[in-house]
Amino acid sequence: MGNDQARLYLLDGVAHIAGVINEEPQRCIRSMRRQQGMRLDDRYVPYLQMADEALVSAFVERWRPKTHTFHMPFGECTITLQDVAYQLGLPVDGRYVSGCLSEFHIYIEGGRPAWVWFQELLGVIPPPSQVQKYAVNCSWFQETFGECPEDADDDTVRRYARAYIMMLLGTQLFADKSGNRIHIRWLPPAGYEELSWPLASRWSGYNPSGSEKGPRVQKWRLRIDRLQDREFIWMPYSSPDVLQVVHPEVLEPRHMALWRSVTALIYFAVIEWHQIDRVLLQFGGVQPPPHPALNIDFLMSKDGRGGDRWFPSTLQKWHLLWDSRQDCVLRFDVVADPEPSHAFLDWWSQHGKRFLSLETQLGDPRAVPIPVEASQRGPG
């Protein structure tokens, strides 16, 4: 393995948070209390289902965009189409959501015109001077939804929360390079409260500790560092109580087969790589040392501007990969007790950055041998 690949797994690049973790041990992501001039009103919180920022930070430190996986002390794990099916209750097989952004309205439920859908969700239509094709000026959102009235009823709060979520999606998570407009294709996700999320809803009452976030992220970091592969639940959806709350459609064979497909996930110009060959343990397989990671950095610069572009042509290779998704389904032996193979653990101990906590908080990890029973998990 060359130097570039070695650096990939060591996470020592200056652009990755793990490279400076010792200089900023209490670094923690912060919720956007005010983003793009819109204050996060406490009344929006039930619609946002806020996460434990310290725990999220501890996992962000372990996320590697190059491999699309979390780097854990004992290997890699990631979010898969299986998680989408179980957590959100969504079937995953079907045509890609793509085409031309100027025609995105064909995906709106019931085939309603885009601006009708916009008014139903937000209760108001921006004036023509604030709209460029299907993109609305951020300044209009700031002026219209900047402060929720104190005496607002539930419907009004819901509309303001939807606007806030749209701004969060369009300016923080999936921003384009203009920086001052938001495309209204983010409208359908903003109406999420009408969906039923079978497993994700179990976390709706979770309320993380209000203590200082810096020390808590250090605590979570150390807990993850000390986590053993036998303590990690690789297949959390196998229990009967989980199966009872999932809609039967998402468990149809054509959907379940795609959980194991190495393919492209597409939303217009947004392309992500479903790289489950690196996380066979999540599907009951034995994990060998993985192949070199696919570099799709250049796709991260595609922001969807230019609403008349036909993305199935401009990004044809990735759309064809989704079209051939059934041909990319991995086939491997499923074992009763999936764990990393001896070959993988040996490779990971040499190439992975397994521990992020300060050395003073950890014992010498080199003294922890690879378990003997790992040699019985296949040659890798």
mmCIF file of C-alpha atoms in Angstrom:
data_model
loop_
_atom_site.group_PDB
_atom_site.id
_atom_site.type_symbol
_atom_site.label_atom_id
_atom_site.label_comp_id
_atom_site.label_asym_id
_atom_site.label_seq_id
_atom_site.Cartn_x
_atom_site.Cartn_y
_atom_site.Cartn_z
ATOM 1 C CA MET A 1 0.000 0.000 0.000
ATOM 2 C CA GLY A 2 1.412 3.364 -1.019
ATOM 3 C CA ASN A 3 1.960 6.383 1.132
ATOM 4 C CA ASP A 4 -1.295 8.051 0.056
ATOM 5 C CA GLN A 5 -3.325 5.037 1.124
ATOM 6 C CA ALA A 6 -1.419 4.849 4.403
ATOM 7 C CA ARG A 7 -2.275 8.471 5.156
ATOM 8 C CA LEU A 8 -5.884 7.717 4.256
ATOM 9 C CA TYR A 9 -6.245 5.249 7.099
ATOM 10 C CA LEU A 10 -4.058 7.052 9.598
ATOM 11 C CA LEU A 11 -6.359 10.092 9.376
ATOM 12 C CA ASP A 12 -3.380 12.388 9.784
ATOM 13 C CA GLY A 13 -4.216 14.806 6.991
ATOM 14 C CA VAL A 14 -4.378 18.436 8.088
ATOM 15 C CA ALA A 15 -7.916 18.698 6.682
ATOM 16 C CA HIS A 16 -9.267 16.054 9.070
ATOM 17 C CA ILE A 17 -10.223 16.817 12.658
ATOM 18 C CA ALA A 18 -8.390 13.686 13.857
ATOM 19 C CA GLY A 19 -5.117 15.327 12.791
ATOM 20 C CA VAL A 20 -5.476 18.082 15.422
ATOM 21 C CA ILE A 21 -7.373 16.229 18.112
ATOM 22 C CA ASN A 22 -4.562 16.531 20.649
ATOM 23 C CA GLU A 23 -4.420 20.321 20.198
ATOM 24 C CA GLU A 24 -8.200 20.706 20.594
ATOM 25 C CA PRO A 25 -9.304 17.791 22.826
ATOM 26 C CA GLN A 26 -12.614 19.448 23.782
ATOM 27 C CA ARG A 27 -13.604 20.474 20.264
ATOM 28 C CA CYS A 28 -17.310 19.917 19.717
ATOM 29 C CA ILE A 29 -19.711 20.738 16.887
ATOM 30 C CA ARG A 30 -22.323 23.317 17.797
ATOM 31 C CA SER A 31 -25.932 23.539 16.756
ATOM 32 C CA MET A 32 -26.695 26.535 14.571
ATOM 33 C CA ARG A 33 -28.520 28.705 17.079
ATOM 34 C CA ARG A 34 -28.624 31.365 14.392
ATOM 35 C CA GLN A 35 -27.931 30.463 10.796
ATOM 36 C CA GLN A 36 -28.363 32.786 7.840
ATOM 37 C CA GLY A 37 -30.115 35.342 10.063
ATOM 38 C CA MET A 38 -32.733 32.880 11.355
ATOM 39 C CA ARG A 39 -32.785 32.187 15.091
ATOM 40 C CA LEU A 40 -33.431 28.656 16.278
ATOM 41 C CA ASP A 41 -36.598 29.159 18.300
ATOM 42 C CA ASP A 42 -37.096 26.661 21.135
ATOM 43 C CA ARG A 43 -40.492 25.893 19.676
ATOM 44 C CA TYR A 44 -38.831 24.427 16.585
ATOM 45 C CA VAL A 45 -36.966 21.818 18.601
ATOM 46 C CA PRO A 46 -39.719 19.141 18.573
ATOM 47 C CA TYR A 47 -39.589 19.297 14.771
ATOM 48 C CA LEU A 48 -35.811 19.111 14.638
ATOM 49 C CA GLN A 49 -35.305 16.288 17.177
ATOM 50 C CA MET A 50 -31.981 17.635 18.369
ATOM 51 C CA ALA A 51 -29.150 15.124 18.794
ATOM 52 C CA ASP A 52 -26.497 14.831 21.487
ATOM 53 C CA GLU A 53 -23.877 17.130 19.985
ATOM 54 C CA ALA A 54 -21.065 15.625 22.055
ATOM 55 C CA LEU A 55 -21.852 12.094 20.880
ATOM 56 C CA VAL A 56 -22.256 13.277 17.280
ATOM 57 C CA SER A 57 -18.911 15.092 17.557
ATOM 58 C CA ALA A 58 -17.207 11.917 18.745
ATOM 59 C CA PHE A 59 -18.457 10.111 15.647
ATOM 60 C CA VAL A 60 -17.693 13.020 13.289
ATOM 61 C CA GLU A 61 -14.069 12.669 14.401
ATOM 62 C CA ARG A 62 -14.152 9.107 13.128
ATOM 63 C CA TRP A 63 -15.895 9.773 9.803
ATOM 64 C CA ARG A 64 -13.636 9.541 6.778
ATOM 65 C CA PRO A 65 -15.096 11.020 3.551
ATOM 66 C CA LYS A 66 -12.556 9.125 1.432
ATOM 67 C CA THR A 67 -13.947 5.742 2.506
ATOM 68 C CA HIS A 68 -17.494 6.859 3.428
ATOM 69 C CA THR A 69 -17.111 5.027 6.736
ATOM 70 C CA PHE A 70 -16.567 5.583 10.451
ATOM 71 C CA HIS A 71 -13.111 4.387 11.528
ATOM 72 C CA MET A 72 -13.536 2.507 14.803
ATOM 73 C CA PRO A 73 -10.842 0.880 16.976
ATOM 74 C CA PHE A 74 -11.659 -2.531 15.463
ATOM 75 C CA GLY A 75 -12.629 -1.632 11.887
ATOM 76 C CA GLU A 76 -15.096 0.332 9.797
ATOM 77 C CA CYS A 77 -18.873 0.828 9.886
ATOM 78 C CA THR A 78 -21.198 3.095 7.948
ATOM 79 C CA ILE A 79 -24.782 4.111 7.169
ATOM 80 C CA THR A 80 -26.319 1.819 4.558
ATOM 81 C CA LEU A 81 -29.541 1.438 2.601
ATOM 82 C CA GLN A 82 -30.545 -1.119 5.218
ATOM 83 C CA ASP A 83 -30.471 1.669 7.814
ATOM 84 C CA VAL A 84 -32.615 3.834 5.530
ATOM 85 C CA ALA A 85 -35.166 1.015 5.275
ATOM 86 C CA TYR A 86 -35.364 0.252 8.991
ATOM 87 C CA GLN A 87 -34.890 3.707 10.477
ATOM 88 C CA LEU A 88 -37.037 5.667 8.032
ATOM 89 C CA GLY A 89 -39.329 2.932 6.742
ATOM 90 C CA LEU A 90 -38.515 3.736 3.110
ATOM 91 C CA PRO A 91 -38.248 1.249 0.224
ATOM 92 C CA VAL A 92 -34.925 1.712 -1.554
ATOM 93 C CA ASP A 93 -35.361 0.197 -5.010
ATOM 94 C CA GLY A 94 -36.640 2.342 -7.868
ATOM 95 C CA ARG A 95 -35.578 4.999 -10.329
ATOM 96 C CA TYR A 96 -32.992 7.539 -9.227
ATOM 97 C CA VAL A 97 -34.211 10.982 -8.142
ATOM 98 C CA SER A 98 -32.548 13.041 -10.834
ATOM 99 C CA GLY A 99 -33.060 14.745 -14.154
ATOM 100 C CA CYS A 100 -33.240 18.507 -14.591
ATOM 101 C CA LEU A 101 -33.663 20.729 -11.528
ATOM 102 C CA SER A 102 -36.130 22.884 -13.415
ATOM 103 C CA GLU A 103 -38.394 19.823 -13.572
ATOM 104 C CA PHE A 104 -37.891 18.568 -10.018
ATOM 105 C CA HIS A 105 -41.587 19.133 -9.282
ATOM 106 C CA ILE A 106 -42.432 15.806 -10.959
ATOM 107 C CA TYR A 107 -41.281 14.156 -7.723
ATOM 108 C CA ILE A 108 -43.682 16.137 -5.533
ATOM 109 C CA GLU A 109 -46.389 14.017 -3.968
ATOM 110 C CA GLY A 110 -49.618 14.108 -5.944
ATOM 111 C CA GLY A 111 -47.969 15.901 -8.885
ATOM 112 C CA ARG A 112 -48.823 19.305 -7.473
ATOM 113 C CA PRO A 113 -47.107 22.391 -8.953
ATOM 114 C CA ALA A 114 -43.987 23.331 -6.991
ATOM 115 C CA TRP A 115 -45.245 26.720 -5.858
ATOM 116 C CA VAL A 116 -48.568 25.279 -4.699
ATOM 117 C CA TRP A 117 -46.573 22.840 -2.550
ATOM 118 C CA PHE A 118 -44.429 25.736 -1.340
ATOM 119 C CA GLN A 119 -47.470 27.741 -0.209
ATOM 120 C CA GLU A 120 -49.054 24.720 1.487
ATOM 121 C CA LEU A 121 -45.933 24.174 3.576
ATOM 122 C CA LEU A 122 -44.880 27.759 4.291
ATOM 123 C CA GLY A 123 -48.137 29.693 3.909
ATOM 124 C CA VAL A 124 -46.681 32.371 1.634
ATOM 125 C CA ILE A 125 -45.163 32.789 -1.841
ATOM 126 C CA PRO A 126 -42.045 34.938 -2.419
ATOM 127 C CA PRO A 127 -42.435 37.822 -4.888
ATOM 128 C CA PRO A 128 -40.930 37.328 -8.375
ATOM 129 C CA SER A 129 -38.102 39.720 -7.533
ATOM 130 C CA GLN A 130 -36.888 37.230 -4.877
ATOM 131 C CA VAL A 131 -36.930 34.183 -7.165
ATOM 132 C CA GLN A 132 -34.496 32.984 -9.829
ATOM 133 C CA LYS A 133 -36.066 29.994 -11.557
ATOM 134 C CA TYR A 134 -36.679 27.693 -8.548
ATOM 135 C CA ALA A 135 -34.157 29.317 -6.209
ATOM 136 C CA VAL A 136 -35.325 31.787 -3.540
ATOM 137 C CA ASN A 137 -33.084 34.486 -2.083
ATOM 138 C CA CYS A 138 -31.929 33.715 1.447
ATOM 139 C CA SER A 139 -32.621 37.325 2.382
ATOM 140 C CA TRP A 140 -36.338 36.711 1.763
ATOM 141 C CA PHE A 141 -36.300 33.763 4.174
ATOM 142 C CA GLN A 142 -34.496 35.895 6.755
ATOM 143 C CA GLU A 143 -36.983 38.741 6.476
ATOM 144 C CA THR A 144 -40.052 36.491 6.368
ATOM 145 C CA PHE A 145 -39.135 33.787 8.885
ATOM 146 C CA GLY A 146 -36.360 35.399 10.936
ATOM 147 C CA GLU A 147 -38.326 35.614 14.198
ATOM 148 C CA CYS A 148 -41.353 33.505 15.057
ATOM 149 C CA PRO A 149 -44.106 35.621 16.734
ATOM 150 C CA GLU A 150 -44.457 35.101 20.464
ATOM 151 C CA ASP A 151 -48.188 34.405 20.156
ATOM 152 C CA ALA A 152 -47.879 32.072 17.144
ATOM 153 C CA ASP A 153 -50.230 29.093 17.031
ATOM 154 C CA ASP A 154 -49.032 25.545 16.287
ATOM 155 C CA ASP A 155 -49.579 25.827 12.533
ATOM 156 C CA THR A 156 -47.507 29.017 12.367
ATOM 157 C CA VAL A 157 -44.682 27.502 14.433
ATOM 158 C CA ARG A 158 -44.704 24.503 12.114
ATOM 159 C CA ARG A 159 -44.340 26.742 9.054
ATOM 160 C CA TYR A 160 -41.434 28.633 10.635
ATOM 161 C CA ALA A 161 -39.790 25.337 11.574
ATOM 162 C CA ARG A 162 -40.125 24.116 7.976
ATOM 163 C CA ALA A 163 -38.482 27.307 6.714
ATOM 164 C CA TYR A 164 -35.664 26.849 9.219
ATOM 165 C CA ILE A 165 -35.134 23.249 8.084
ATOM 166 C CA MET A 166 -35.092 24.340 4.447
ATOM 167 C CA MET A 167 -32.415 26.906 5.229
ATOM 168 C CA LEU A 168 -30.438 24.332 7.202
ATOM 169 C CA LEU A 169 -30.523 21.880 4.299
ATOM 170 C CA GLY A 170 -29.937 24.407 1.531
ATOM 171 C CA THR A 171 -27.256 26.572 3.172
ATOM 172 C CA GLN A 172 -25.445 24.239 5.585
ATOM 173 C CA LEU A 173 -25.778 20.606 4.538
ATOM 174 C CA PHE A 174 -26.204 20.883 0.749
ATOM 175 C CA ALA A 175 -25.173 24.437 -0.032
ATOM 176 C CA ASP A 176 -24.466 25.552 -3.573
ATOM 177 C CA LYS A 177 -21.678 27.956 -4.443
ATOM 178 C CA SER A 178 -23.934 30.965 -4.764
ATOM 179 C CA GLY A 179 -24.249 31.158 -0.977
ATOM 180 C CA ASN A 180 -27.264 33.457 -1.187
ATOM 181 C CA ARG A 181 -30.083 31.332 -2.630
ATOM 182 C CA ILE A 182 -31.835 28.134 -1.681
ATOM 183 C CA HIS A 183 -33.458 25.812 -4.199
ATOM 184 C CA ILE A 184 -36.990 24.785 -3.349
ATOM 185 C CA ARG A 185 -36.265 21.129 -4.109
ATOM 186 C CA TRP A 186 -35.652 20.928 -0.353
ATOM 187 C CA LEU A 187 -39.373 21.429 0.192
ATOM 188 C CA PRO A 188 -40.392 17.756 0.305
ATOM 189 C CA PRO A 189 -37.995 16.930 3.182
ATOM 190 C CA ALA A 190 -39.314 19.961 5.056
ATOM 191 C CA GLY A 191 -42.721 18.263 5.270
ATOM 192 C CA TYR A 192 -41.188 15.318 7.077
ATOM 193 C CA GLU A 193 -43.431 15.526 10.148
ATOM 194 C CA GLU A 194 -46.177 13.844 8.133
ATOM 195 C CA LEU A 195 -44.010 10.741 7.655
ATOM 196 C CA SER A 196 -43.887 7.757 9.996
ATOM 197 C CA TRP A 197 -40.343 6.721 10.876
ATOM 198 C CA PRO A 198 -40.648 3.318 12.592
ATOM 199 C CA LEU A 199 -37.327 3.081 14.434
ATOM 200 C CA ALA A 200 -36.028 6.652 14.316
ATOM 201 C CA SER A 201 -39.104 7.747 16.267
ATOM 202 C CA ARG A 202 -37.866 5.740 19.260
ATOM 203 C CA TRP A 203 -35.271 8.469 19.822
ATOM 204 C CA SER A 204 -37.781 11.308 19.784
ATOM 205 C CA GLY A 205 -37.834 11.525 23.571
ATOM 206 C CA TYR A 206 -34.055 11.386 23.976
ATOM 207 C CA ASN A 207 -32.764 14.379 25.902
ATOM 208 C CA PRO A 208 -28.963 14.538 26.243
ATOM 209 C CA SER A 209 -27.310 15.942 29.321
ATOM 210 C CA GLY A 210 -27.086 19.699 29.505
ATOM 211 C CA SER A 211 -23.573 19.637 30.954
ATOM 212 C CA GLU A 212 -20.667 21.350 29.193
ATOM 213 C CA LYS A 213 -20.125 19.794 25.764
ATOM 214 C CA GLY A 214 -16.319 19.826 25.683
ATOM 215 C CA PRO A 215 -15.792 17.382 28.583
ATOM 216 C CA ARG A 216 -18.662 15.228 27.300
ATOM 217 C CA VAL A 217 -17.111 14.820 23.868
ATOM 218 C CA GLN A 218 -13.894 13.694 25.564
ATOM 219 C CA LYS A 219 -15.913 11.154 27.546
ATOM 220 C CA TRP A 220 -17.606 9.774 24.440
ATOM 221 C CA ARG A 221 -14.287 9.693 22.573
ATOM 222 C CA LEU A 222 -12.744 7.591 25.326
ATOM 223 C CA ARG A 223 -15.745 5.267 25.493
ATOM 224 C CA ILE A 224 -15.483 4.622 21.747
ATOM 225 C CA ASP A 225 -11.716 4.087 22.043
ATOM 226 C CA ARG A 226 -12.337 1.435 24.688
ATOM 227 C CA LEU A 227 -15.099 -0.280 22.742
ATOM 228 C CA GLN A 228 -14.341 -3.873 21.776
ATOM 229 C CA ASP A 229 -15.600 -5.507 18.579
ATOM 230 C CA ARG A 230 -17.606 -8.042 20.617
ATOM 231 C CA GLU A 231 -19.436 -5.163 22.312
ATOM 232 C CA PHE A 232 -20.432 -3.613 18.992
ATOM 233 C CA ILE A 233 -23.824 -4.739 17.657
ATOM 234 C CA TRP A 234 -23.119 -5.306 13.989
ATOM 235 C CA MET A 235 -26.625 -6.499 13.105
ATOM 236 C CA PRO A 236 -29.099 -4.491 15.237
ATOM 237 C CA TYR A 237 -32.198 -5.262 13.135
ATOM 238 C CA SER A 238 -32.401 -9.015 13.618
ATOM 239 C CA SER A 239 -34.610 -9.012 16.724
ATOM 240 C CA PRO A 240 -38.340 -9.793 16.291
ATOM 241 C CA ASP A 241 -39.506 -6.555 17.953
ATOM 242 C CA VAL A 242 -37.733 -4.564 15.216
ATOM 243 C CA LEU A 243 -39.324 -6.538 12.405
ATOM 244 C CA GLN A 244 -42.778 -5.929 13.856
ATOM 245 C CA VAL A 245 -42.649 -2.152 13.361
ATOM 246 C CA VAL A 246 -41.284 -2.095 9.801
ATOM 247 C CA HIS A 247 -43.647 -1.914 6.829
ATOM 248 C CA PRO A 248 -43.554 -5.221 4.885
ATOM 249 C CA GLU A 249 -42.843 -3.406 1.601
ATOM 250 C CA VAL A 250 -39.336 -2.368 2.658
ATOM 251 C CA LEU A 251 -38.537 -6.031 3.334
ATOM 252 C CA GLU A 252 -39.451 -7.215 -0.154
ATOM 253 C CA PRO A 253 -36.563 -9.165 -1.773
ATOM 254 C CA ARG A 254 -35.931 -6.542 -4.477
ATOM 255 C CA HIS A 255 -35.363 -3.890 -1.805
ATOM 256 C CA MET A 256 -33.389 -6.095 0.576
ATOM 257 C CA ALA A 257 -31.023 -7.188 -2.200
ATOM 258 C CA LEU A 258 -29.904 -3.583 -2.711
ATOM 259 C CA TRP A 259 -28.742 -3.321 0.873
ATOM 260 C CA ARG A 260 -25.684 -5.272 -0.300
ATOM 261 C CA SER A 261 -25.142 -3.372 -3.544
ATOM 262 C CA VAL A 262 -21.963 -1.348 -4.107
ATOM 263 C CA THR A 263 -23.437 1.497 -6.135
ATOM 264 C CA ALA A 264 -24.036 5.227 -6.459
ATOM 265 C CA LEU A 265 -26.749 6.995 -4.460
ATOM 266 C CA ILE A 266 -28.151 9.937 -6.404
ATOM 267 C CA TYR A 267 -30.173 13.067 -5.720
ATOM 268 C CA PHE A 268 -29.770 15.247 -8.820
ATOM 269 C CA ALA A 269 -26.145 16.513 -8.569
ATOM 270 C CA VAL A 270 -25.530 14.957 -5.142
ATOM 271 C CA ILE A 271 -23.674 11.643 -5.503
ATOM 272 C CA GLU A 272 -22.656 9.394 -2.608
ATOM 273 C CA TRP A 273 -21.004 5.990 -2.762
ATOM 274 C CA HIS A 274 -22.694 3.014 -1.088
ATOM 275 C CA GLN A 275 -19.501 1.172 -0.216
ATOM 276 C CA ILE A 276 -20.726 -1.823 1.765
ATOM 277 C CA ASP A 277 -17.770 -3.987 0.704
ATOM 278 C CA ARG A 278 -15.935 -2.322 3.597
ATOM 279 C CA VAL A 279 -18.613 -3.201 6.176
ATOM 280 C CA LEU A 280 -19.548 -6.820 5.487
ATOM 281 C CA LEU A 281 -19.901 -7.346 9.238
ATOM 282 C CA GLN A 282 -23.079 -5.258 9.182
ATOM 283 C CA PHE A 283 -24.599 -7.917 6.926
ATOM 284 C CA GLY A 284 -23.299 -10.988 8.722
ATOM 285 C CA GLY A 285 -20.157 -11.530 6.668
ATOM 286 C CA VAL A 286 -16.484 -11.873 7.567
ATOM 287 C CA GLN A 287 -14.546 -8.698 6.753
ATOM 288 C CA PRO A 288 -11.297 -9.141 4.798
ATOM 289 C CA PRO A 289 -8.813 -6.310 4.232
ATOM 290 C CA PRO A 290 -10.676 -3.910 1.891
ATOM 291 C CA HIS A 291 -9.805 -2.813 -1.606
ATOM 292 C CA PRO A 292 -8.455 0.735 -2.096
ATOM 293 C CA ALA A 293 -11.112 3.392 -1.580
ATOM 294 C CA LEU A 294 -12.839 4.986 -4.564
ATOM 295 C CA ASN A 295 -11.889 8.658 -4.847
ATOM 296 C CA ILE A 296 -14.954 10.780 -5.715
ATOM 297 C CA ASP A 297 -13.659 14.086 -4.356
ATOM 298 C CA PHE A 298 -14.381 15.795 -7.667
ATOM 299 C CA LEU A 299 -18.094 15.036 -7.237
ATOM 300 C CA MET A 300 -18.195 17.078 -4.053
ATOM 301 C CA SER A 301 -17.796 20.224 -6.161
ATOM 302 C CA LYS A 302 -21.014 19.525 -8.091
ATOM 303 C CA ASP A 303 -23.616 21.730 -6.420
ATOM 304 C CA GLY A 304 -26.483 21.569 -8.908
ATOM 305 C CA ARG A 305 -26.354 25.136 -10.181
ATOM 306 C CA GLY A 306 -27.565 25.542 -13.714
ATOM 307 C CA GLY A 307 -31.126 24.321 -13.447
ATOM 308 C CA ASP A 308 -31.344 23.332 -17.129
ATOM 309 C CA ARG A 309 -28.613 20.686 -16.947
ATOM 310 C CA TRP A 310 -29.733 17.088 -17.458
ATOM 311 C CA PHE A 311 -27.781 15.257 -14.766
ATOM 312 C CA PRO A 312 -28.316 11.729 -16.159
ATOM 313 C CA SER A 313 -26.129 12.954 -19.058
ATOM 314 C CA THR A 314 -23.637 15.230 -17.288
ATOM 315 C CA LEU A 315 -23.108 12.604 -14.567
ATOM 316 C CA GLN A 316 -23.886 9.646 -16.799
ATOM 317 C CA LYS A 317 -21.393 7.192 -15.332
ATOM 318 C CA TRP A 318 -22.946 7.369 -11.862
ATOM 319 C CA HIS A 319 -26.512 7.132 -13.129
ATOM 320 C CA LEU A 320 -25.577 4.042 -15.134
ATOM 321 C CA LEU A 321 -24.119 2.513 -11.981
ATOM 322 C CA TRP A 322 -27.471 2.874 -10.267
ATOM 323 C CA ASP A 323 -29.213 1.412 -13.328
ATOM 324 C CA SER A 324 -26.980 -1.666 -12.989
ATOM 325 C CA ARG A 325 -27.352 -1.824 -9.203
ATOM 326 C CA GLN A 326 -28.634 -5.407 -9.226
ATOM 327 C CA ASP A 327 -25.402 -6.511 -10.919
ATOM 328 C CA CYS A 328 -23.360 -4.960 -8.113
ATOM 329 C CA VAL A 329 -24.950 -6.909 -5.255
ATOM 330 C CA LEU A 330 -22.224 -8.609 -3.223
ATOM 331 C CA ARG A 331 -22.518 -12.297 -2.456
ATOM 332 C CA PHE A 332 -20.711 -13.707 0.552
ATOM 333 C CA ASP A 333 -21.143 -16.295 3.261
ATOM 334 C CA VAL A 334 -23.188 -15.224 6.275
ATOM 335 C CA VAL A 335 -21.935 -16.453 9.644
ATOM 336 C CA ALA A 336 -23.762 -16.779 12.946
ATOM 337 C CA ASP A 337 -21.448 -14.467 14.896
ATOM 338 C CA PRO A 338 -19.900 -11.898 12.509
ATOM 339 C CA GLU A 339 -16.601 -10.415 13.629
ATOM 340 C CA PRO A 340 -13.481 -9.099 11.854
ATOM 341 C CA SER A 341 -11.167 -11.728 10.392
ATOM 342 C CA HIS A 342 -7.652 -12.209 11.697
ATOM 343 C CA ALA A 343 -6.215 -10.863 8.428
ATOM 344 C CA PHE A 344 -8.361 -7.729 8.689
ATOM 345 C CA LEU A 345 -7.465 -7.045 12.330
ATOM 346 C CA ASP A 346 -3.793 -7.474 11.548
ATOM 347 C CA TRP A 347 -4.111 -5.061 8.602
ATOM 348 C CA TRP A 348 -6.216 -2.571 10.591
ATOM 349 C CA SER A 349 -3.790 -2.522 13.530
ATOM 350 C CA GLN A 350 -1.054 -1.459 11.110
ATOM 351 C CA HIS A 351 -2.949 1.042 8.943
ATOM 352 C CA GLY A 352 -5.873 2.397 10.938
ATOM 353 C CA LYS A 353 -5.900 5.250 13.433
ATOM 354 C CA ARG A 354 -7.661 3.189 16.060
ATOM 355 C CA PHE A 355 -7.528 5.517 19.061
ATOM 356 C CA LEU A 356 -8.173 9.265 19.317
ATOM 357 C CA SER A 357 -8.011 9.931 23.060
ATOM 358 C CA LEU A 358 -4.901 11.352 24.677
ATOM 359 C CA GLU A 359 -2.253 8.753 25.492
ATOM 360 C CA THR A 360 -2.525 9.619 29.169
ATOM 361 C CA GLN A 361 -6.135 8.391 29.087
ATOM 362 C CA LEU A 362 -5.312 5.090 27.413
ATOM 363 C CA GLY A 363 -3.124 2.135 28.115
ATOM 364 C CA ASP A 364 -0.582 1.147 25.477
ATOM 365 C CA PRO A 365 -2.777 -0.329 22.680
ATOM 366 C CA ARG A 366 0.162 -2.313 21.314
ATOM 367 C CA ALA A 367 -0.103 -4.534 24.388
ATOM 368 C CA VAL A 368 -3.592 -5.656 23.351
ATOM 369 C CA PRO A 369 -3.124 -8.754 21.161
ATOM 370 C CA ILE A 370 -5.402 -9.813 18.339
ATOM 371 C CA PRO A 371 -7.710 -12.466 19.847
ATOM 372 C CA VAL A 372 -6.808 -16.064 18.989
ATOM 373 C CA GLU A 373 -10.368 -16.887 17.968
ATOM 374 C CA ALA A 374 -10.108 -14.290 15.185
ATOM 375 C CA SER A 375 -7.994 -16.777 13.223
ATOM 376 C CA GLN A 376 -11.093 -18.972 12.932
ATOM 377 C CA ARG A 377 -13.112 -16.268 11.142
ATOM 378 C CA GLY A 378 -11.800 -16.969 7.680
ATOM 379 C CA PRO A 379 -8.584 -16.217 5.838
ATOM 380 C CA GLY A 380 -9.777 -12.726 4.781
#
